[in-house]
Amino acid sequence: MNRLISQQMLSQSVSGVSAEEIAAHFNLLPERYFAQTDETDIALHLAMVNRLLQNISTADSLGSLRPVIEWRDLPERGCSVVHIVTWDRAGLFFKLAGALSVAGLNILSARITTRNDHIALDSFEVAEPGHGIVQDETARQVFARTVEAALVANMDLSPAIATQTGRFAPPAANLSTPVVEVYVEIDSPRAIVEVHAADRFGLLYRVGRVIAEHGFSLTAARVHTERGLAIDSFHLEAPGA
């Protein structure tokens, strides 16, 4: 994707977003974001970042922690995508994944990106169990309420996830031992952790929580589930890096 052409196109299609904001968005994000994100989602993220910044300018200190959330249905792929834009903070990924589990939704894939000014752009492909796109408006509302409780009030989601796990978890016999591989970059505080595991309810919440509890910063993640197998890759930075 040619950044200059994309900036010119987006400047004509994102209402209410200044050319300066668009330029900042392109300058504050890594190349991989533009390689992996289509122009429709880039425009959506720009509008969401604009809303976040406007909310911050008018809200109190707690209000500034509230995320901006948008849903898109992809019936041709049998799922919905929920986009979340908010300030990056410790444990953000596992709290978002946990809130989706509390809402009773299956996470099919996830992609996280953080701008250099610490604004996080996280997207999850999700589905209702056995029903494809998320048609249940209650599930969307539960997700929004749970995210706010987790991020603003720091609510522990474990009890609610345990309750949902009892409803959706597969038989124990189907759960094989996960395979974890770690690749460390030479002379760098960064590492890549790959997890291959039988998919199970709340898996991303558990993995993300372990990462956060050990003090690592999650800078990028690619999550994919296919035929009951989760293939997840996490880019981490060591504490204090």
PDB file of N, CA, C and O in Angstrom, residues 146-218:
ATOM      1  N   THR A 146     -18.546  -4.874  30.299  1.00  0.00           N
ATOM      2  CA  THR A 146     -17.471  -5.620  30.948  1.00  0.00           C
ATOM      3  C   THR A 146     -16.119  -4.978  30.659  1.00  0.00           C
ATOM      4  O   THR A 146     -15.255  -4.893  31.545  1.00  0.00           O
ATOM      5  N   VAL A 147     -15.905  -4.531  29.429  1.00  0.00           N
ATOM      6  CA  VAL A 147     -14.658  -3.840  29.089  1.00  0.00           C
ATOM      7  C   VAL A 147     -14.483  -2.613  29.965  1.00  0.00           C
ATOM      8  O   VAL A 147     -13.402  -2.367  30.523  1.00  0.00           O
ATOM      9  N   GLU A 148     -15.534  -1.821  30.092  1.00  0.00           N
ATOM     10  CA  GLU A 148     -15.424  -0.607  30.908  1.00  0.00           C
ATOM     11  C   GLU A 148     -15.140  -0.955  32.367  1.00  0.00           C
ATOM     12  O   GLU A 148     -14.310  -0.315  33.020  1.00  0.00           O
ATOM     13  N   ALA A 149     -15.813  -1.985  32.885  1.00  0.00           N
ATOM     14  CA  ALA A 149     -15.574  -2.391  34.275  1.00  0.00           C
ATOM     15  C   ALA A 149     -14.141  -2.863  34.476  1.00  0.00           C
ATOM     16  O   ALA A 149     -13.507  -2.575  35.497  1.00  0.00           O
ATOM     17  N   ALA A 150     -13.604  -3.583  33.481  1.00  0.00           N
ATOM     18  CA  ALA A 150     -12.242  -4.114  33.596  1.00  0.00           C
ATOM     19  C   ALA A 150     -11.197  -3.021  33.457  1.00  0.00           C
ATOM     20  O   ALA A 150     -10.196  -3.017  34.179  1.00  0.00           O
ATOM     21  N   LEU A 151     -11.412  -2.088  32.524  1.00  0.00           N
ATOM     22  CA  LEU A 151     -10.409  -1.067  32.248  1.00  0.00           C
ATOM     23  C   LEU A 151     -10.489   0.127  33.183  1.00  0.00           C
ATOM     24  O   LEU A 151      -9.465   0.696  33.565  1.00  0.00           O
ATOM     25  N   VAL A 152     -11.701   0.528  33.536  1.00  0.00           N
ATOM     26  CA  VAL A 152     -11.875   1.724  34.371  1.00  0.00           C
ATOM     27  C   VAL A 152     -11.888   1.368  35.853  1.00  0.00           C
ATOM     28  O   VAL A 152     -11.223   2.011  36.668  1.00  0.00           O
ATOM     29  N   ALA A 153     -12.640   0.309  36.202  1.00  0.00           N
ATOM     30  CA  ALA A 153     -12.759  -0.080  37.611  1.00  0.00           C
ATOM     31  C   ALA A 153     -11.817  -1.221  37.986  1.00  0.00           C
ATOM     32  O   ALA A 153     -11.801  -1.647  39.149  1.00  0.00           O
ATOM     33  N   ASN A 154     -11.056  -1.752  37.022  1.00  0.00           N
ATOM     34  CA  ASN A 154     -10.090  -2.828  37.260  1.00  0.00           C
ATOM     35  C   ASN A 154     -10.753  -4.073  37.850  1.00  0.00           C
ATOM     36  O   ASN A 154     -10.180  -4.754  38.703  1.00  0.00           O
ATOM     37  N   MET A 155     -11.941  -4.400  37.363  1.00  0.00           N
ATOM     38  CA  MET A 155     -12.665  -5.571  37.845  1.00  0.00           C
ATOM     39  C   MET A 155     -11.972  -6.857  37.402  1.00  0.00           C
ATOM     40  O   MET A 155     -11.521  -6.967  36.256  1.00  0.00           O
ATOM     41  N   ASP A 156     -11.883  -7.826  38.294  1.00  0.00           N
ATOM     42  CA  ASP A 156     -11.325  -9.138  37.974  1.00  0.00           C
ATOM     43  C   ASP A 156     -12.392  -9.941  37.227  1.00  0.00           C
ATOM     44  O   ASP A 156     -13.484 -10.178  37.742  1.00  0.00           O
ATOM     45  N   LEU A 157     -12.072 -10.365  36.017  1.00  0.00           N
ATOM     46  CA  LEU A 157     -13.036 -11.070  35.173  1.00  0.00           C
ATOM     47  C   LEU A 157     -13.024 -12.573  35.381  1.00  0.00           C
ATOM     48  O   LEU A 157     -13.867 -13.273  34.826  1.00  0.00           O
ATOM     49  N   SER A 158     -12.091 -13.084  36.168  1.00  0.00           N
ATOM     50  CA  SER A 158     -11.940 -14.539  36.305  1.00  0.00           C
ATOM     51  C   SER A 158     -13.208 -15.250  36.758  1.00  0.00           C
ATOM     52  O   SER A 158     -13.572 -16.291  36.180  1.00  0.00           O
ATOM     53  N   PRO A 159     -13.925 -14.760  37.788  1.00  0.00           N
ATOM     54  CA  PRO A 159     -15.139 -15.482  38.201  1.00  0.00           C
ATOM     55  C   PRO A 159     -16.192 -15.575  37.100  1.00  0.00           C
ATOM     56  O   PRO A 159     -16.799 -16.629  36.898  1.00  0.00           O
ATOM     57  N   ALA A 160     -16.401 -14.477  36.373  1.00  0.00           N
ATOM     58  CA  ALA A 160     -17.401 -14.494  35.301  1.00  0.00           C
ATOM     59  C   ALA A 160     -16.976 -15.413  34.162  1.00  0.00           C
ATOM     60  O   ALA A 160     -17.807 -16.106  33.569  1.00  0.00           O
ATOM     61  N   ILE A 161     -15.681 -15.442  33.865  1.00  0.00           N
ATOM     62  CA  ILE A 161     -15.190 -16.330  32.808  1.00  0.00           C
ATOM     63  C   ILE A 161     -15.332 -17.786  33.233  1.00  0.00           C
ATOM     64  O   ILE A 161     -15.694 -18.658  32.430  1.00  0.00           O
ATOM     65  N   ALA A 162     -15.076 -18.073  34.495  1.00  0.00           N
ATOM     66  CA  ALA A 162     -15.230 -19.443  34.993  1.00  0.00           C
ATOM     67  C   ALA A 162     -16.675 -19.916  34.832  1.00  0.00           C
ATOM     68  O   ALA A 162     -16.933 -21.067  34.468  1.00  0.00           O
ATOM     69  N   THR A 163     -17.609 -19.008  35.078  1.00  0.00           N
ATOM     70  CA  THR A 163     -19.020 -19.355  34.914  1.00  0.00           C
ATOM     71  C   THR A 163     -19.336 -19.686  33.461  1.00  0.00           C
ATOM     72  O   THR A 163     -20.007 -20.692  33.169  1.00  0.00           O
ATOM     73  N   GLN A 164     -18.833 -18.873  32.536  1.00  0.00           N
ATOM     74  CA  GLN A 164     -19.071 -19.124  31.127  1.00  0.00           C
ATOM     75  C   GLN A 164     -18.339 -20.377  30.643  1.00  0.00           C
ATOM     76  O   GLN A 164     -18.848 -21.105  29.785  1.00  0.00           O
ATOM     77  N   THR A 165     -17.156 -20.635  31.192  1.00  0.00           N
ATOM     78  CA  THR A 165     -16.390 -21.815  30.784  1.00  0.00           C
ATOM     79  C   THR A 165     -17.185 -23.090  31.048  1.00  0.00           C
ATOM     80  O   THR A 165     -17.140 -24.041  30.258  1.00  0.00           O
ATOM     81  N   GLY A 166     -17.914 -23.104  32.158  1.00  0.00           N
ATOM     82  CA  GLY A 166     -18.732 -24.261  32.476  1.00  0.00           C
ATOM     83  C   GLY A 166     -19.798 -24.534  31.436  1.00  0.00           C
ATOM     84  O   GLY A 166     -20.231 -25.677  31.250  1.00  0.00           O
ATOM     85  N   ARG A 167     -20.199 -23.481  30.722  1.00  0.00           N
ATOM     86  CA  ARG A 167     -21.230 -23.637  29.690  1.00  0.00           C
ATOM     87  C   ARG A 167     -20.648 -24.062  28.349  1.00  0.00           C
ATOM     88  O   ARG A 167     -21.287 -24.782  27.587  1.00  0.00           O
ATOM     89  N   PHE A 168     -19.417 -23.601  28.042  1.00  0.00           N
ATOM     90  CA  PHE A 168     -18.894 -23.780  26.701  1.00  0.00           C
ATOM     91  C   PHE A 168     -17.669 -24.676  26.592  1.00  0.00           C
ATOM     92  O   PHE A 168     -17.273 -25.036  25.491  1.00  0.00           O
ATOM     93  N   ALA A 169     -17.011 -25.028  27.702  1.00  0.00           N
ATOM     94  CA  ALA A 169     -15.751 -25.775  27.620  1.00  0.00           C
ATOM     95  C   ALA A 169     -15.973 -27.158  27.020  1.00  0.00           C
ATOM     96  O   ALA A 169     -16.939 -27.837  27.348  1.00  0.00           O
ATOM     97  N   PRO A 170     -15.067 -27.615  26.147  1.00  0.00           N
ATOM     98  CA  PRO A 170     -15.175 -28.964  25.587  1.00  0.00           C
ATOM     99  C   PRO A 170     -14.749 -29.995  26.618  1.00  0.00           C
ATOM    100  O   PRO A 170     -14.155 -29.653  27.637  1.00  0.00           O
ATOM    101  N   PRO A 171     -15.043 -31.272  26.387  1.00  0.00           N
ATOM    102  CA  PRO A 171     -14.610 -32.321  27.319  1.00  0.00           C
ATOM    103  C   PRO A 171     -13.102 -32.309  27.504  1.00  0.00           C
ATOM    104  O   PRO A 171     -12.350 -32.017  26.576  1.00  0.00           O
ATOM    105  N   ALA A 172     -12.654 -32.627  28.709  1.00  0.00           N
ATOM    106  CA  ALA A 172     -11.228 -32.581  29.027  1.00  0.00           C
ATOM    107  C   ALA A 172     -10.404 -33.478  28.112  1.00  0.00           C
ATOM    108  O   ALA A 172      -9.250 -33.189  27.815  1.00  0.00           O
ATOM    109  N   ALA A 173     -10.992 -34.577  27.638  1.00  0.00           N
ATOM    110  CA  ALA A 173     -10.249 -35.508  26.790  1.00  0.00           C
ATOM    111  C   ALA A 173      -9.810 -34.864  25.478  1.00  0.00           C
ATOM    112  O   ALA A 173      -8.875 -35.313  24.830  1.00  0.00           O
ATOM    113  N   ASN A 174     -10.490 -33.795  25.070  1.00  0.00           N
ATOM    114  CA  ASN A 174     -10.167 -33.143  23.808  1.00  0.00           C
ATOM    115  C   ASN A 174      -9.066 -32.098  23.945  1.00  0.00           C
ATOM    116  O   ASN A 174      -8.667 -31.477  22.959  1.00  0.00           O
ATOM    117  N   LEU A 175      -8.577 -31.855  25.154  1.00  0.00           N
ATOM    118  CA  LEU A 175      -7.615 -30.793  25.390  1.00  0.00           C
ATOM    119  C   LEU A 175      -6.203 -31.377  25.474  1.00  0.00           C
ATOM    120  O   LEU A 175      -5.829 -31.981  26.466  1.00  0.00           O
ATOM    121  N   SER A 176      -5.427 -31.207  24.410  1.00  0.00           N
ATOM    122  CA  SER A 176      -4.063 -31.712  24.393  1.00  0.00           C
ATOM    123  C   SER A 176      -3.138 -30.714  25.081  1.00  0.00           C
ATOM    124  O   SER A 176      -3.491 -29.573  25.352  1.00  0.00           O
ATOM    125  N   THR A 177      -1.906 -31.165  25.362  1.00  0.00           N
ATOM    126  CA  THR A 177      -0.924 -30.298  26.009  1.00  0.00           C
ATOM    127  C   THR A 177      -0.455 -29.222  25.035  1.00  0.00           C
ATOM    128  O   THR A 177      -0.061 -29.529  23.906  1.00  0.00           O
ATOM    129  N   PRO A 178      -0.497 -27.951  25.428  1.00  0.00           N
ATOM    130  CA  PRO A 178      -0.058 -26.876  24.530  1.00  0.00           C
ATOM    131  C   PRO A 178       1.431 -26.986  24.217  1.00  0.00           C
ATOM    132  O   PRO A 178       2.223 -27.503  25.008  1.00  0.00           O
ATOM    133  N   VAL A 179       1.818 -26.490  23.048  1.00  0.00           N
ATOM    134  CA  VAL A 179       3.213 -26.392  22.648  1.00  0.00           C
ATOM    135  C   VAL A 179       3.580 -24.916  22.613  1.00  0.00           C
ATOM    136  O   VAL A 179       2.927 -24.117  21.933  1.00  0.00           O
ATOM    137  N   VAL A 180       4.619 -24.552  23.362  1.00  0.00           N
ATOM    138  CA  VAL A 180       5.045 -23.154  23.448  1.00  0.00           C
ATOM    139  C   VAL A 180       6.483 -23.049  22.967  1.00  0.00           C
ATOM    140  O   VAL A 180       7.364 -23.773  23.443  1.00  0.00           O
ATOM    141  N   GLU A 181       6.725 -22.162  22.009  1.00  0.00           N
ATOM    142  CA  GLU A 181       8.070 -21.935  21.492  1.00  0.00           C
ATOM    143  C   GLU A 181       8.413 -20.461  21.651  1.00  0.00           C
ATOM    144  O   GLU A 181       7.582 -19.594  21.365  1.00  0.00           O
ATOM    145  N   VAL A 182       9.641 -20.193  22.098  1.00  0.00           N
ATOM    146  CA  VAL A 182      10.090 -18.816  22.344  1.00  0.00           C
ATOM    147  C   VAL A 182      11.288 -18.512  21.467  1.00  0.00           C
ATOM    148  O   VAL A 182      12.260 -19.272  21.436  1.00  0.00           O
ATOM    149  N   TYR A 183      11.220 -17.405  20.749  1.00  0.00           N
ATOM    150  CA  TYR A 183      12.322 -16.956  19.891  1.00  0.00           C
ATOM    151  C   TYR A 183      12.798 -15.606  20.421  1.00  0.00           C
ATOM    152  O   TYR A 183      12.018 -14.649  20.475  1.00  0.00           O
ATOM    153  N   VAL A 184      14.042 -15.537  20.807  1.00  0.00           N
ATOM    154  CA  VAL A 184      14.600 -14.312  21.392  1.00  0.00           C
ATOM    155  C   VAL A 184      15.482 -13.628  20.366  1.00  0.00           C
ATOM    156  O   VAL A 184      16.341 -14.272  19.743  1.00  0.00           O
ATOM    157  N   GLU A 185      15.266 -12.333  20.173  1.00  0.00           N
ATOM    158  CA  GLU A 185      16.089 -11.562  19.254  1.00  0.00           C
ATOM    159  C   GLU A 185      17.427 -11.234  19.915  1.00  0.00           C
ATOM    160  O   GLU A 185      17.466 -10.775  21.059  1.00  0.00           O
ATOM    161  N   ILE A 186      18.510 -11.476  19.220  1.00  0.00           N
ATOM    162  CA  ILE A 186      19.848 -11.207  19.758  1.00  0.00           C
ATOM    163  C   ILE A 186      20.024  -9.718  19.994  1.00  0.00           C
ATOM    164  O   ILE A 186      19.651  -8.892  19.164  1.00  0.00           O
ATOM    165  N   ASP A 187      20.584  -9.368  21.150  1.00  0.00           N
ATOM    166  CA  ASP A 187      20.845  -7.974  21.516  1.00  0.00           C
ATOM    167  C   ASP A 187      19.578  -7.132  21.477  1.00  0.00           C
ATOM    168  O   ASP A 187      19.597  -5.953  21.099  1.00  0.00           O
ATOM    169  N   SER A 188      18.465  -7.732  21.864  1.00  0.00           N
ATOM    170  CA  SER A 188      17.195  -7.011  21.863  1.00  0.00           C
ATOM    171  C   SER A 188      16.364  -7.467  23.048  1.00  0.00           C
ATOM    172  O   SER A 188      16.432  -8.636  23.445  1.00  0.00           O
ATOM    173  N   PRO A 189      15.565  -6.557  23.622  1.00  0.00           N
ATOM    174  CA  PRO A 189      14.689  -6.958  24.731  1.00  0.00           C
ATOM    175  C   PRO A 189      13.427  -7.652  24.249  1.00  0.00           C
ATOM    176  O   PRO A 189      12.591  -8.042  25.058  1.00  0.00           O
ATOM    177  N   ARG A 190      13.281  -7.817  22.925  1.00  0.00           N
ATOM    178  CA  ARG A 190      12.057  -8.381  22.382  1.00  0.00           C
ATOM    179  C   ARG A 190      12.165  -9.896  22.200  1.00  0.00           C
ATOM    180  O   ARG A 190      13.239 -10.440  21.975  1.00  0.00           O
ATOM    181  N   ALA A 191      11.008 -10.529  22.263  1.00  0.00           N
ATOM    182  CA  ALA A 191      10.917 -11.968  22.030  1.00  0.00           C
ATOM    183  C   ALA A 191       9.585 -12.271  21.357  1.00  0.00           C
ATOM    184  O   ALA A 191       8.619 -11.511  21.477  1.00  0.00           O
ATOM    185  N   ILE A 192       9.562 -13.379  20.633  1.00  0.00           N
ATOM    186  CA  ILE A 192       8.329 -13.848  20.012  1.00  0.00           C
ATOM    187  C   ILE A 192       7.958 -15.178  20.663  1.00  0.00           C
ATOM    188  O   ILE A 192       8.781 -16.089  20.739  1.00  0.00           O
ATOM    189  N   VAL A 193       6.742 -15.262  21.142  1.00  0.00           N
ATOM    190  CA  VAL A 193       6.240 -16.488  21.770  1.00  0.00           C
ATOM    191  C   VAL A 193       5.122 -17.040  20.899  1.00  0.00           C
ATOM    192  O   VAL A 193       4.148 -16.350  20.596  1.00  0.00           O
ATOM    193  N   GLU A 194       5.283 -18.293  20.475  1.00  0.00           N
ATOM    194  CA  GLU A 194       4.262 -18.959  19.685  1.00  0.00           C
ATOM    195  C   GLU A 194       3.606 -20.046  20.527  1.00  0.00           C
ATOM    196  O   GLU A 194       4.308 -20.844  21.167  1.00  0.00           O
ATOM    197  N   VAL A 195       2.299 -20.056  20.520  1.00  0.00           N
ATOM    198  CA  VAL A 195       1.532 -21.032  21.293  1.00  0.00           C
ATOM    199  C   VAL A 195       0.627 -21.800  20.345  1.00  0.00           C
ATOM    200  O   VAL A 195      -0.180 -21.202  19.624  1.00  0.00           O
ATOM    201  N   HIS A 196       0.780 -23.122  20.332  1.00  0.00           N
ATOM    202  CA  HIS A 196      -0.115 -23.995  19.584  1.00  0.00           C
ATOM    203  C   HIS A 196      -0.862 -24.832  20.623  1.00  0.00           C
ATOM    204  O   HIS A 196      -0.249 -25.560  21.397  1.00  0.00           O
ATOM    205  N   ALA A 197      -2.175 -24.700  20.618  1.00  0.00           N
ATOM    206  CA  ALA A 197      -2.957 -25.400  21.643  1.00  0.00           C
ATOM    207  C   ALA A 197      -4.343 -25.706  21.116  1.00  0.00           C
ATOM    208  O   ALA A 197      -4.857 -25.006  20.227  1.00  0.00           O
ATOM    209  N   ALA A 198      -4.942 -26.736  21.672  1.00  0.00           N
ATOM    210  CA  ALA A 198      -6.344 -26.993  21.374  1.00  0.00           C
ATOM    211  C   ALA A 198      -7.158 -25.787  21.839  1.00  0.00           C
ATOM    212  O   ALA A 198      -6.965 -25.280  22.940  1.00  0.00           O
ATOM    213  N   ASP A 199      -8.012 -25.302  20.954  1.00  0.00           N
ATOM    214  CA  ASP A 199      -8.811 -24.136  21.316  1.00  0.00           C
ATOM    215  C   ASP A 199      -9.731 -24.490  22.483  1.00  0.00           C
ATOM    216  O   ASP A 199     -10.262 -25.603  22.557  1.00  0.00           O
ATOM    217  N   ARG A 200      -9.846 -23.550  23.373  1.00  0.00           N
ATOM    218  CA  ARG A 200     -10.736 -23.744  24.513  1.00  0.00           C
ATOM    219  C   ARG A 200     -11.264 -22.392  24.941  1.00  0.00           C
ATOM    220  O   ARG A 200     -10.665 -21.360  24.663  1.00  0.00           O
ATOM    221  N   PHE A 201     -12.379 -22.407  25.614  1.00  0.00           N
ATOM    222  CA  PHE A 201     -13.014 -21.156  26.010  1.00  0.00           C
ATOM    223  C   PHE A 201     -12.118 -20.396  26.985  1.00  0.00           C
ATOM    224  O   PHE A 201     -11.624 -20.955  27.956  1.00  0.00           O
ATOM    225  N   GLY A 202     -11.890 -19.112  26.696  1.00  0.00           N
ATOM    226  CA  GLY A 202     -11.075 -18.280  27.580  1.00  0.00           C
ATOM    227  C   GLY A 202      -9.585 -18.448  27.405  1.00  0.00           C
ATOM    228  O   GLY A 202      -8.805 -17.928  28.212  1.00  0.00           O
ATOM    229  N   LEU A 203      -9.141 -19.138  26.338  1.00  0.00           N
ATOM    230  CA  LEU A 203      -7.706 -19.401  26.153  1.00  0.00           C
ATOM    231  C   LEU A 203      -6.903 -18.103  26.076  1.00  0.00           C
ATOM    232  O   LEU A 203      -5.870 -17.956  26.741  1.00  0.00           O
ATOM    233  N   LEU A 204      -7.341 -17.147  25.246  1.00  0.00           N
ATOM    234  CA  LEU A 204      -6.580 -15.907  25.096  1.00  0.00           C
ATOM    235  C   LEU A 204      -6.505 -15.123  26.398  1.00  0.00           C
ATOM    236  O   LEU A 204      -5.492 -14.479  26.690  1.00  0.00           O
ATOM    237  N   TYR A 205      -7.567 -15.168  27.171  1.00  0.00           N
ATOM    238  CA  TYR A 205      -7.548 -14.496  28.469  1.00  0.00           C
ATOM    239  C   TYR A 205      -6.468 -15.092  29.354  1.00  0.00           C
ATOM    240  O   TYR A 205      -5.686 -14.361  29.980  1.00  0.00           O
ATOM    241  N   ARG A 206      -6.384 -16.400  29.378  1.00  0.00           N
ATOM    242  CA  ARG A 206      -5.405 -17.065  30.243  1.00  0.00           C
ATOM    243  C   ARG A 206      -3.975 -16.777  29.788  1.00  0.00           C
ATOM    244  O   ARG A 206      -3.099 -16.459  30.603  1.00  0.00           O
ATOM    245  N   VAL A 207      -3.729 -16.904  28.476  1.00  0.00           N
ATOM    246  CA  VAL A 207      -2.382 -16.658  27.964  1.00  0.00           C
ATOM    247  C   VAL A 207      -1.991 -15.202  28.170  1.00  0.00           C
ATOM    248  O   VAL A 207      -0.888 -14.882  28.629  1.00  0.00           O
ATOM    249  N   GLY A 208      -2.898 -14.298  27.833  1.00  0.00           N
ATOM    250  CA  GLY A 208      -2.609 -12.879  27.995  1.00  0.00           C
ATOM    251  C   GLY A 208      -2.364 -12.486  29.432  1.00  0.00           C
ATOM    252  O   GLY A 208      -1.510 -11.644  29.726  1.00  0.00           O
ATOM    253  N   ARG A 209      -3.082 -13.115  30.338  1.00  0.00           N
ATOM    254  CA  ARG A 209      -2.900 -12.787  31.748  1.00  0.00           C
ATOM    255  C   ARG A 209      -1.529 -13.248  32.248  1.00  0.00           C
ATOM    256  O   ARG A 209      -0.867 -12.543  33.020  1.00  0.00           O
ATOM    257  N   VAL A 210      -1.093 -14.418  31.805  1.00  0.00           N
ATOM    258  CA  VAL A 210       0.237 -14.908  32.187  1.00  0.00           C
ATOM    259  C   VAL A 210       1.310 -13.939  31.686  1.00  0.00           C
ATOM    260  O   VAL A 210       2.262 -13.609  32.408  1.00  0.00           O
ATOM    261  N   ILE A 211       1.159 -13.469  30.451  1.00  0.00           N
ATOM    262  CA  ILE A 211       2.116 -12.512  29.898  1.00  0.00           C
ATOM    263  C   ILE A 211       2.168 -11.251  30.747  1.00  0.00           C
ATOM    264  O   ILE A 211       3.249 -10.754  31.105  1.00  0.00           O
ATOM    265  N   ALA A 212       1.008 -10.716  31.094  1.00  0.00           N
ATOM    266  CA  ALA A 212       0.959  -9.485  31.876  1.00  0.00           C
ATOM    267  C   ALA A 212       1.492  -9.688  33.293  1.00  0.00           C
ATOM    268  O   ALA A 212       2.215  -8.833  33.823  1.00  0.00           O
ATOM    269  N   GLU A 213       1.162 -10.813  33.908  1.00  0.00           N
ATOM    270  CA  GLU A 213       1.595 -11.058  35.287  1.00  0.00           C
ATOM    271  C   GLU A 213       3.100 -11.224  35.406  1.00  0.00           C
ATOM    272  O   GLU A 213       3.674 -11.013  36.475  1.00  0.00           O
ATOM    273  N   HIS A 214       3.750 -11.600  34.295  1.00  0.00           N
ATOM    274  CA  HIS A 214       5.205 -11.716  34.307  1.00  0.00           C
ATOM    275  C   HIS A 214       5.892 -10.418  33.879  1.00  0.00           C
ATOM    276  O   HIS A 214       7.111 -10.381  33.719  1.00  0.00           O
ATOM    277  N   GLY A 215       5.104  -9.374  33.718  1.00  0.00           N
ATOM    278  CA  GLY A 215       5.657  -8.053  33.487  1.00  0.00           C
ATOM    279  C   GLY A 215       6.043  -7.730  32.067  1.00  0.00           C
ATOM    280  O   GLY A 215       6.663  -6.695  31.809  1.00  0.00           O
ATOM    281  N   PHE A 216       5.669  -8.586  31.121  1.00  0.00           N
ATOM    282  CA  PHE A 216       6.024  -8.314  29.732  1.00  0.00           C
ATOM    283  C   PHE A 216       5.005  -7.378  29.095  1.00  0.00           C
ATOM    284  O   PHE A 216       3.812  -7.419  29.406  1.00  0.00           O
ATOM    285  N   SER A 217       5.481  -6.563  28.169  1.00  0.00           N
ATOM    286  CA  SER A 217       4.611  -5.710  27.376  1.00  0.00           C
ATOM    287  C   SER A 217       4.305  -6.426  26.071  1.00  0.00           C
ATOM    288  O   SER A 217       5.208  -6.937  25.406  1.00  0.00           O
ATOM    289  N   LEU A 218       3.036  -6.462  25.713  1.00  0.00           N
ATOM    290  CA  LEU A 218       2.611  -7.108  24.480  1.00  0.00           C
ATOM    291  C   LEU A 218       2.539  -6.051  23.389  1.00  0.00           C
ATOM    292  O   LEU A 218       1.708  -5.152  23.435  1.00  0.00           O
TER     293      LEU A 218
END
